[in-house]
Amino acid sequence: MSDHLQRGLSNRHIQLIAIGGAIGTGLFLGSGQTISLTGSSIIFTYLIIGVVLFMFMRGLGELLLSNSRYKSFVDIANDQLGPYAGFLIGWTYWMSWITSSMSDLTAMGSYVSYWSSNIPNWLTILFIVLLLMAFNSLGSNLFGEIEFWFSMIKIITIIVLIVVGLAFIILGFKTNHSTASFTNLYDNGVFTHGAYGFLMSFQMAVYSFIGIELIGVTAGETKNPNVSIPRAVNSVPIRILLFYIGSLIVIMSITPWDHISADKSPFVQVFALIGIPFAASAINFVVLTAAASATNSGIFSDSRMLFGLAQDKQAPAIMGKTNKHGVPHIAMFISTSILLVAVMLNYIFPNTMQLFIYITTISTVLYLLVWILIIVSYIKYAYTHKEEHKQNVFKLKGGFLSGYAVLAFFFFVFVLLFFSDDTRRAVYFLPIWLLATALMYLKIKRKKEQSNQENLNKETALTDK
């Protein structure tokens, strides 16, 4: 065993990982819920979030490239905000992926039941977890290849959906509910549930973008970060316009928003409405791979996060060991084993969509905390290194002022979580988590201080002799 990661991720891996990180279960499954909340104004929701997250990613990219020692945003938080911030962001990101992977696994159980209701969700989840754990143990290069092809499937599917959808709209294709037309976007109004419905859509829409910060974890295993990271970040606007806004415009043009079920994937529903059964099954397979891709990223991220924390002496040292493939296998095994809680939850709770919403809200709360700590780190950096910021080739324009605008938006979304019963309950998890991590940090800090004191005493004793 060693304690070093390997730089096995090429530029094409990073580009597709970045794209895959922005196309997840929140779009394929959760967009049905957001459409039901706000109708066609969901397009504006995604547009607003997309602009803010592009600014956020520019800031993160600038930070990662400002110092070659930064392998992830844990290093950034440690350097800019202090060791407790690094500890908090690392463990919170780990828990964020645990919860989001559980929701993705729950979604996968739902997708498989589309073909056969006889297969219980928990059995599907158990099989997928064991399969992904085996794949992830073989190195970052294999992870990159798997994510590359998962992302290619998602990209091709959305492009096909848009092209076929546009053809149906131009030809005036008739479904059971209406005629395919852009007029379906506004015939029943745009802000159909008023300002309240529009604002409530932000929580689930934000969840659609979790994983967009994944390049902040892969930096330590990227062969040429100075080229790969700027390319990945700069492609964010195109990805959002095409994959999110483009696909949703087509979906709601083919079938009016009020005929899209909140508890099913709108992608599968649209192809089922068109009357091509095998196409609906194909799309269901694609959304299944999207969820598998998100879980695969979660396993990768969590193992690297625990590895980094162990290297900083903020997690048990054994998690800082790697196998012959350069994989932190012990950290990966521990993280993956915890995902098996999803098996138990799906066995206990039969209502898959309700479970999905509850877990995604907890995940969203934790991701917001991570994003807040990242942007606060950026604000500190940009404010204290104004000249360096000006000279940086790749940067967030506006510096710390733009950082404050992003931070304000994140707080705005957090406040919105209190206005719904479904999301409010999940917010109550945050103070419990903050208390738990604070106690963990104090315990580790005390243990480290005791170890340092013991070493000092030994050195003093040797000197006296």
Coordinates of C-alpha atoms in Angstrom, one line a residue:
M1 CA 0.0 0.0 0.0
S2 CA 1.1 3.6 -0.7
D3 CA -0.2 7.0 0.2
H4 CA -0.2 8.7 -3.2
L5 CA -2.9 9.3 -5.8
Q6 CA -2.1 8.8 -9.5
R7 CA -2.8 11.4 -12.2
G8 CA -4.9 9.2 -14.4
L9 CA -7.5 11.7 -15.6
S10 CA -6.9 13.1 -19.1
N11 CA -8.4 16.3 -20.6
R12 CA -11.3 14.4 -22.3
H13 CA -12.1 12.7 -19.0
I14 CA -12.2 16.1 -17.2
Q15 CA -14.4 17.7 -19.9
L16 CA -16.9 14.8 -19.8
I17 CA -16.8 14.6 -16.0
A18 CA -17.6 18.3 -15.9
I19 CA -20.5 17.8 -18.3
G20 CA -21.8 14.7 -16.5
G21 CA -21.6 16.6 -13.2
A22 CA -24.1 19.1 -14.5
I23 CA -26.5 16.5 -15.9
G24 CA -27.8 14.4 -13.1
T25 CA -30.8 12.8 -11.5
G26 CA -32.2 16.2 -10.6
L27 CA -32.8 17.0 -14.3
F28 CA -33.9 13.6 -15.4
L29 CA -36.2 12.8 -12.4
G30 CA -36.5 15.9 -10.3
S31 CA -37.5 18.2 -13.1
G32 CA -41.0 16.7 -13.1
Q33 CA -41.4 18.0 -9.5
T34 CA -40.1 21.5 -10.4
I35 CA -42.3 21.7 -13.5
S36 CA -45.4 20.9 -11.4
L37 CA -44.4 23.6 -9.0
T38 CA -43.9 26.5 -11.4
G39 CA -44.9 25.5 -15.0
S40 CA -42.9 26.8 -17.9
S41 CA -41.3 29.5 -15.8
I42 CA -38.9 26.7 -14.7
I43 CA -36.9 27.9 -17.7
F44 CA -36.1 31.1 -15.9
T45 CA -35.2 29.2 -12.7
Y46 CA -32.6 27.2 -14.5
L47 CA -31.3 30.3 -16.3
I48 CA -30.8 32.2 -13.1
I49 CA -29.2 29.3 -11.3
G50 CA -27.0 28.7 -14.3
V51 CA -25.6 32.2 -14.4
V52 CA -24.8 32.2 -10.7
L53 CA -23.1 28.8 -10.8
F54 CA -21.0 29.8 -13.8
M55 CA -19.7 32.7 -11.7
F56 CA -19.2 30.3 -8.8
M57 CA -17.2 27.9 -11.1
R58 CA -15.0 30.7 -12.4
G59 CA -14.1 31.6 -8.8
L60 CA -13.4 28.0 -8.0
G61 CA -11.3 27.5 -11.1
E62 CA -9.3 30.7 -10.3
L63 CA -8.6 29.4 -6.8
L64 CA -7.5 26.0 -8.0
L65 CA -5.1 27.5 -10.5
S66 CA -3.7 30.2 -8.2
N67 CA -1.6 27.6 -6.2
S68 CA -0.2 24.4 -7.6
R69 CA -0.4 22.9 -4.1
Y70 CA -4.2 23.0 -4.1
K71 CA -5.5 19.5 -4.9
S72 CA -9.1 20.2 -3.9
F73 CA -11.2 22.8 -2.3
V74 CA -10.4 21.3 1.1
D75 CA -6.8 22.6 0.6
I76 CA -8.3 26.0 -0.4
A77 CA -10.5 26.3 2.7
N78 CA -7.6 25.2 5.0
D79 CA -5.4 27.9 3.5
Q80 CA -7.9 30.7 3.2
L81 CA -10.2 30.2 6.2
G82 CA -8.2 28.0 8.6
P83 CA -8.1 24.3 9.6
Y84 CA -11.6 24.1 11.0
A85 CA -13.1 25.4 7.7
G86 CA -11.1 22.8 5.8
F87 CA -12.3 20.1 8.2
L88 CA -15.9 21.2 7.9
I89 CA -16.0 21.5 4.1
G90 CA -14.3 18.1 3.7
W91 CA -16.6 16.2 6.0
T92 CA -19.7 18.1 4.8
Y93 CA -18.8 17.3 1.1
W94 CA -18.4 13.7 2.1
M95 CA -21.8 13.6 3.7
S96 CA -23.3 15.6 0.8
W97 CA -22.3 12.9 -1.6
I98 CA -23.5 10.2 0.8
T99 CA -27.0 11.7 0.9
S100 CA -27.2 12.6 -2.9
S101 CA -25.9 9.1 -3.8
M102 CA -28.7 7.6 -1.6
S103 CA -31.3 9.7 -3.5
D104 CA -29.7 8.6 -6.8
L105 CA -29.9 5.0 -5.7
T106 CA -33.5 5.4 -4.7
A107 CA -34.2 6.8 -8.2
M108 CA -32.5 3.9 -9.8
G109 CA -34.8 1.5 -8.0
S110 CA -37.7 3.5 -9.4
Y111 CA -36.3 3.3 -12.9
V112 CA -35.7 -0.5 -12.8
S113 CA -39.3 -0.9 -11.6
Y114 CA -40.4 0.7 -14.9
W115 CA -39.6 -2.6 -16.6
S116 CA -40.4 -5.0 -13.8
S117 CA -42.3 -4.2 -10.6
N118 CA -41.4 -7.6 -9.3
I119 CA -37.8 -6.5 -8.5
P120 CA -37.7 -4.8 -5.1
N121 CA -35.9 -1.4 -5.0
W122 CA -33.6 -2.5 -2.3
L123 CA -32.3 -5.5 -4.3
T124 CA -31.5 -3.2 -7.3
I125 CA -29.7 -0.8 -5.1
L126 CA -27.6 -3.5 -3.4
F127 CA -26.5 -4.9 -6.8
I128 CA -25.5 -1.4 -8.2
V129 CA -23.6 -0.4 -5.1
L130 CA -21.5 -3.6 -5.2
L131 CA -20.9 -3.2 -8.9
L132 CA -19.7 0.4 -8.7
M133 CA -17.5 -0.3 -5.7
A134 CA -15.7 -3.0 -7.8
F135 CA -15.2 -0.5 -10.7
N136 CA -13.9 2.2 -8.4
S137 CA -11.3 0.0 -6.9
L138 CA -9.4 -0.3 -10.2
G139 CA -8.1 3.3 -10.5
S140 CA -9.0 6.8 -11.5
N141 CA -8.4 6.1 -15.2
L142 CA -11.2 3.5 -15.2
F143 CA -13.4 5.9 -13.3
G144 CA -12.7 8.5 -16.0
E145 CA -13.5 6.1 -18.7
I146 CA -16.8 5.0 -17.1
E147 CA -17.8 8.7 -16.5
F148 CA -16.8 9.5 -20.1
W149 CA -19.2 7.0 -21.6
F150 CA -21.9 7.7 -19.0
S151 CA -21.7 11.3 -20.0
M152 CA -21.7 10.5 -23.7
I153 CA -24.9 8.6 -23.3
K154 CA -26.6 11.5 -21.5
I155 CA -25.4 14.0 -24.0
I156 CA -26.5 12.0 -27.0
T157 CA -29.9 11.3 -25.4
I158 CA -30.6 15.0 -24.8
I159 CA -29.4 16.0 -28.3
V160 CA -31.7 13.3 -29.8
L161 CA -34.6 14.4 -27.6
I162 CA -34.1 18.1 -28.8
V163 CA -33.7 17.2 -32.5
V164 CA -36.7 14.7 -32.5
G165 CA -38.8 17.1 -30.4
L166 CA -38.1 20.0 -32.7
A167 CA -39.2 17.9 -35.6
F168 CA -42.4 17.0 -33.8
I169 CA -43.0 20.7 -33.0
I170 CA -42.4 21.8 -36.6
L171 CA -44.7 19.0 -38.0
G172 CA -47.4 19.7 -35.3
F173 CA -47.3 16.1 -33.9
K174 CA -50.4 15.3 -32.0
T175 CA -50.3 13.5 -28.6
N176 CA -53.2 12.3 -26.4
H177 CA -53.3 15.8 -24.7
S178 CA -52.4 18.4 -27.3
T179 CA -50.6 19.3 -30.5
A180 CA -46.8 19.8 -30.2
S181 CA -46.2 23.5 -30.3
F182 CA -44.1 26.2 -28.7
T183 CA -47.4 27.8 -27.7
N184 CA -47.8 25.1 -25.0
L185 CA -45.1 27.1 -23.1
Y186 CA -47.4 30.0 -22.5
D187 CA -51.0 29.0 -23.4
N188 CA -51.7 28.2 -19.7
G189 CA -49.6 31.1 -18.4
V190 CA -45.9 31.2 -17.6
F191 CA -45.9 31.8 -13.8
T192 CA -48.8 29.4 -13.3
H193 CA -48.5 29.2 -9.5
G194 CA -47.5 32.8 -9.0
A195 CA -44.3 34.1 -7.3
Y196 CA -44.6 31.4 -4.6
G197 CA -44.5 28.5 -7.0
F198 CA -41.6 30.1 -8.9
L199 CA -39.5 30.6 -5.8
M200 CA -40.2 27.1 -4.5
S201 CA -38.8 25.6 -7.7
F202 CA -35.3 26.8 -6.8
Q203 CA -34.6 24.1 -4.2
M204 CA -35.1 21.1 -6.6
A205 CA -33.6 23.0 -9.5
V206 CA -30.4 23.7 -7.4
Y207 CA -30.2 20.0 -6.7
S208 CA -30.1 19.3 -10.4
F209 CA -26.6 21.0 -10.5
I210 CA -25.0 19.3 -7.6
G211 CA -21.7 17.7 -8.8
I212 CA -20.9 20.8 -10.9
E213 CA -18.0 21.4 -8.4
L214 CA -16.6 18.0 -9.0
I215 CA -13.5 19.4 -10.9
G216 CA -12.6 20.8 -7.5
V217 CA -12.0 17.2 -6.3
T218 CA -10.4 15.8 -9.5
A219 CA -7.6 18.5 -9.6
G220 CA -5.2 16.3 -7.8
E221 CA -5.6 13.5 -10.4
T222 CA -5.7 15.7 -13.5
K223 CA -2.7 15.5 -15.9
N224 CA -2.9 19.1 -17.1
P225 CA -5.1 21.2 -14.8
N226 CA -4.1 24.5 -16.3
V227 CA -5.7 23.5 -19.6
S228 CA -8.4 21.1 -18.5
I229 CA -10.0 23.2 -15.7
P230 CA -10.5 26.4 -17.7
R231 CA -12.0 24.5 -20.6
A232 CA -14.4 22.6 -18.3
V233 CA -15.5 25.8 -16.5
N234 CA -16.0 27.9 -19.7
S235 CA -18.3 25.2 -21.2
V236 CA -20.8 25.6 -18.3
P237 CA -23.1 28.2 -20.1
I238 CA -23.4 26.1 -23.2
R239 CA -24.1 23.0 -21.2
I240 CA -26.9 24.8 -19.3
L241 CA -28.5 26.4 -22.3
L242 CA -28.4 23.1 -24.3
F243 CA -29.0 20.4 -21.8
Y244 CA -31.3 22.1 -19.3
I245 CA -33.1 24.9 -21.0
G246 CA -33.2 23.3 -24.4
S247 CA -34.5 20.0 -23.3
L248 CA -37.2 21.5 -21.0
I249 CA -38.4 23.8 -23.7
V250 CA -38.8 20.8 -26.0
I251 CA -40.5 18.7 -23.4
M252 CA -43.0 21.3 -22.4
S253 CA -43.7 22.2 -26.0
I254 CA -44.5 18.5 -26.9
T255 CA -46.8 18.2 -23.9
P256 CA -48.3 21.0 -21.7
W257 CA -46.6 21.3 -18.3
D258 CA -49.8 20.4 -16.5
H259 CA -49.9 17.0 -18.0
I260 CA -46.4 16.2 -16.7
S261 CA -46.5 14.0 -13.6
A262 CA -44.5 15.3 -10.6
D263 CA -43.4 11.8 -9.5
K264 CA -42.0 10.5 -12.8
S265 CA -39.3 11.4 -15.2
P266 CA -40.7 13.9 -17.8
F267 CA -38.2 12.5 -20.3
V268 CA -39.7 9.0 -20.1
Q269 CA -43.2 10.5 -20.0
V270 CA -42.7 12.5 -23.2
F271 CA -41.5 9.5 -25.2
A272 CA -44.3 7.3 -23.8
L273 CA -46.9 10.0 -24.9
I274 CA -45.5 9.9 -28.4
G275 CA -46.5 6.3 -28.6
I276 CA -43.1 4.7 -29.2
P277 CA -42.8 2.1 -26.3
F278 CA -39.2 1.1 -27.1
A279 CA -38.1 4.8 -27.1
A280 CA -39.5 5.3 -23.6
S281 CA -37.6 2.2 -22.4
A282 CA -34.5 3.5 -24.0
I283 CA -34.9 6.9 -22.3
N284 CA -35.5 5.0 -19.0
F285 CA -32.2 3.2 -19.5
V286 CA -30.5 6.6 -20.1
V287 CA -31.9 8.1 -16.9
L288 CA -30.8 4.9 -15.1
T289 CA -27.2 5.5 -16.3
A290 CA -27.5 9.1 -15.3
A291 CA -28.2 8.1 -11.7
A292 CA -25.5 5.5 -11.9
S293 CA -23.1 8.1 -13.1
A294 CA -24.0 10.4 -10.2
T295 CA -23.5 7.6 -7.7
N296 CA -20.2 6.6 -9.4
S297 CA -19.0 10.2 -9.0
G298 CA -20.1 10.2 -5.4
I299 CA -18.1 7.1 -4.6
F300 CA -15.0 8.6 -6.3
S301 CA -15.5 12.0 -4.5
D302 CA -16.0 10.6 -1.1
S303 CA -13.0 8.3 -1.2
R304 CA -10.8 11.2 -2.3
M305 CA -12.3 13.5 0.3
L306 CA -11.5 11.1 3.1
F307 CA -8.1 10.5 1.7
G308 CA -7.4 14.2 1.7
L309 CA -8.7 14.6 5.3
A310 CA -6.5 11.7 6.4
Q311 CA -3.5 13.4 4.7
D312 CA -4.2 16.5 6.8
K313 CA -4.6 14.4 9.9
Q314 CA -8.4 15.3 10.1
A315 CA -9.5 11.7 9.6
P316 CA -8.1 8.3 10.7
A317 CA -4.7 7.7 9.1
I318 CA -5.7 4.4 7.6
M319 CA -8.0 6.3 5.1
G320 CA -4.9 7.9 3.6
K321 CA -3.6 4.6 2.2
T322 CA -4.0 3.6 -1.4
N323 CA -3.8 0.3 -3.3
K324 CA -1.5 -0.5 -6.2
H325 CA -3.9 1.4 -8.6
G326 CA -3.5 4.6 -6.6
V327 CA -7.1 4.3 -5.2
P328 CA -7.8 5.1 -1.5
H329 CA -9.5 1.8 -1.2
I330 CA -10.2 1.8 2.5
A331 CA -11.8 5.2 2.3
M332 CA -13.8 4.0 -0.7
F333 CA -15.0 0.8 1.1
I334 CA -16.1 2.8 4.2
S335 CA -18.0 5.4 2.1
T336 CA -19.6 2.8 -0.1
S337 CA -20.6 0.6 2.8
I338 CA -22.6 3.6 4.3
L339 CA -24.5 3.8 1.0
L340 CA -26.1 0.5 1.9
V341 CA -28.3 2.5 4.3
A342 CA -30.2 3.4 1.2
V343 CA -31.0 -0.3 0.8
M344 CA -32.6 -0.3 4.3
L345 CA -34.5 2.9 3.7
N346 CA -36.0 1.6 0.4
Y347 CA -37.0 -1.6 2.2
I348 CA -38.7 0.4 5.0
F349 CA -40.3 3.2 3.0
P350 CA -42.4 2.2 -0.1
N351 CA -43.1 5.8 -1.3
T352 CA -40.0 6.2 -3.5
M353 CA -40.7 9.8 -4.6
Q354 CA -41.3 11.1 -1.1
L355 CA -38.1 9.5 0.1
F356 CA -36.3 11.0 -2.9
I357 CA -37.5 14.5 -2.1
Y358 CA -36.6 14.3 1.5
I359 CA -33.1 12.9 0.9
T360 CA -32.4 15.4 -1.9
T361 CA -33.4 18.3 0.4
I362 CA -30.9 17.2 3.0
S363 CA -28.3 16.9 0.3
T364 CA -29.1 20.3 -1.1
V365 CA -28.7 21.9 2.4
L366 CA -25.2 20.3 2.8
Y367 CA -24.1 21.2 -0.8
L368 CA -25.2 24.8 -0.1
L369 CA -22.9 24.8 2.9
V370 CA -20.0 23.5 0.8
W371 CA -20.6 26.0 -1.9
I372 CA -20.9 28.8 0.7
L373 CA -17.5 27.9 2.2
I374 CA -15.9 27.7 -1.3
I375 CA -17.2 31.1 -2.3
V376 CA -16.2 32.6 1.1
S377 CA -12.7 31.2 0.5
Y378 CA -12.7 33.0 -2.9
I379 CA -13.9 36.3 -1.4
K380 CA -11.1 36.1 1.1
Y381 CA -8.5 35.3 -1.6
A382 CA -9.7 38.0 -4.0
Y383 CA -9.9 40.6 -1.3
T384 CA -6.4 39.9 0.1
H385 CA -4.7 39.2 -3.3
K386 CA -6.1 42.0 -5.4
E387 CA -3.0 42.4 -7.6
E388 CA -2.7 38.7 -8.1
H389 CA -6.3 38.5 -9.0
K390 CA -5.9 41.3 -11.7
Q391 CA -3.0 39.4 -13.3
N392 CA -4.6 36.0 -13.3
V393 CA -5.3 34.8 -16.8
F394 CA -8.3 32.7 -15.7
K395 CA -10.5 34.5 -13.1
L396 CA -14.0 35.5 -12.0
K397 CA -14.6 39.0 -13.3
G398 CA -15.5 41.4 -10.5
G399 CA -13.4 39.6 -8.0
F400 CA -14.7 39.6 -4.4
L401 CA -17.7 41.8 -5.4
S402 CA -18.9 39.0 -7.7
G403 CA -18.2 36.6 -4.9
Y404 CA -20.5 38.5 -2.6
A405 CA -23.3 38.3 -5.3
V406 CA -22.9 34.5 -5.5
L407 CA -22.9 34.3 -1.7
A408 CA -26.1 36.3 -1.5
F409 CA -27.8 34.0 -3.9
F410 CA -26.8 30.9 -2.0
F411 CA -28.3 32.4 1.2
F412 CA -31.4 33.3 -0.7
V413 CA -31.9 29.6 -1.7
F414 CA -31.3 28.5 1.8
V415 CA -33.9 30.8 3.2
L416 CA -36.4 29.5 0.6
L417 CA -36.0 26.0 2.1
F418 CA -37.9 27.2 5.2
F419 CA -41.1 27.9 3.3
S420 CA -42.1 24.3 2.5
D421 CA -43.0 21.5 4.9
D422 CA -41.0 19.0 2.8
T423 CA -37.8 21.0 2.8
R424 CA -38.1 22.7 6.2
R425 CA -37.8 19.4 8.1
A426 CA -34.6 18.6 6.2
V427 CA -33.1 22.0 7.1
Y428 CA -33.3 21.0 10.8
F429 CA -30.6 18.4 10.0
L430 CA -28.0 21.2 9.5
P431 CA -27.5 22.4 13.1
I432 CA -27.2 18.7 14.2
W433 CA -24.5 18.2 11.5
L434 CA -22.7 21.4 12.5
L435 CA -22.7 20.4 16.2
A436 CA -21.5 16.8 15.3
T437 CA -18.6 18.1 13.1
A438 CA -17.6 20.7 15.7
L439 CA -17.3 18.0 18.4
M440 CA -15.4 15.8 15.9
Y441 CA -13.0 18.6 15.2
L442 CA -12.4 19.4 18.9
K443 CA -11.7 15.7 19.6
I444 CA -9.2 15.4 16.7
K445 CA -7.6 18.8 17.6
R446 CA -7.2 17.7 21.2
K447 CA -5.7 14.3 20.1
K448 CA -3.3 16.1 17.8
E449 CA -2.2 18.5 20.5
Q450 CA -1.6 15.6 22.9
S451 CA 0.5 13.8 20.3
N452 CA 2.5 16.9 19.7
Q453 CA 3.1 17.4 23.4
E454 CA 4.2 13.8 23.8
N455 CA 6.7 14.2 21.0
L456 CA 8.0 17.4 22.5
N457 CA 8.4 15.7 25.8
K458 CA 10.3 12.9 24.2
E459 CA 12.6 15.3 22.4
T460 CA 13.2 17.2 25.6
A461 CA 14.0 14.0 27.5
L462 CA 16.5 13.0 24.8
T463 CA 18.1 16.5 24.9
D464 CA 18.5 16.3 28.7
K465 CA 20.3 13.0 28.5

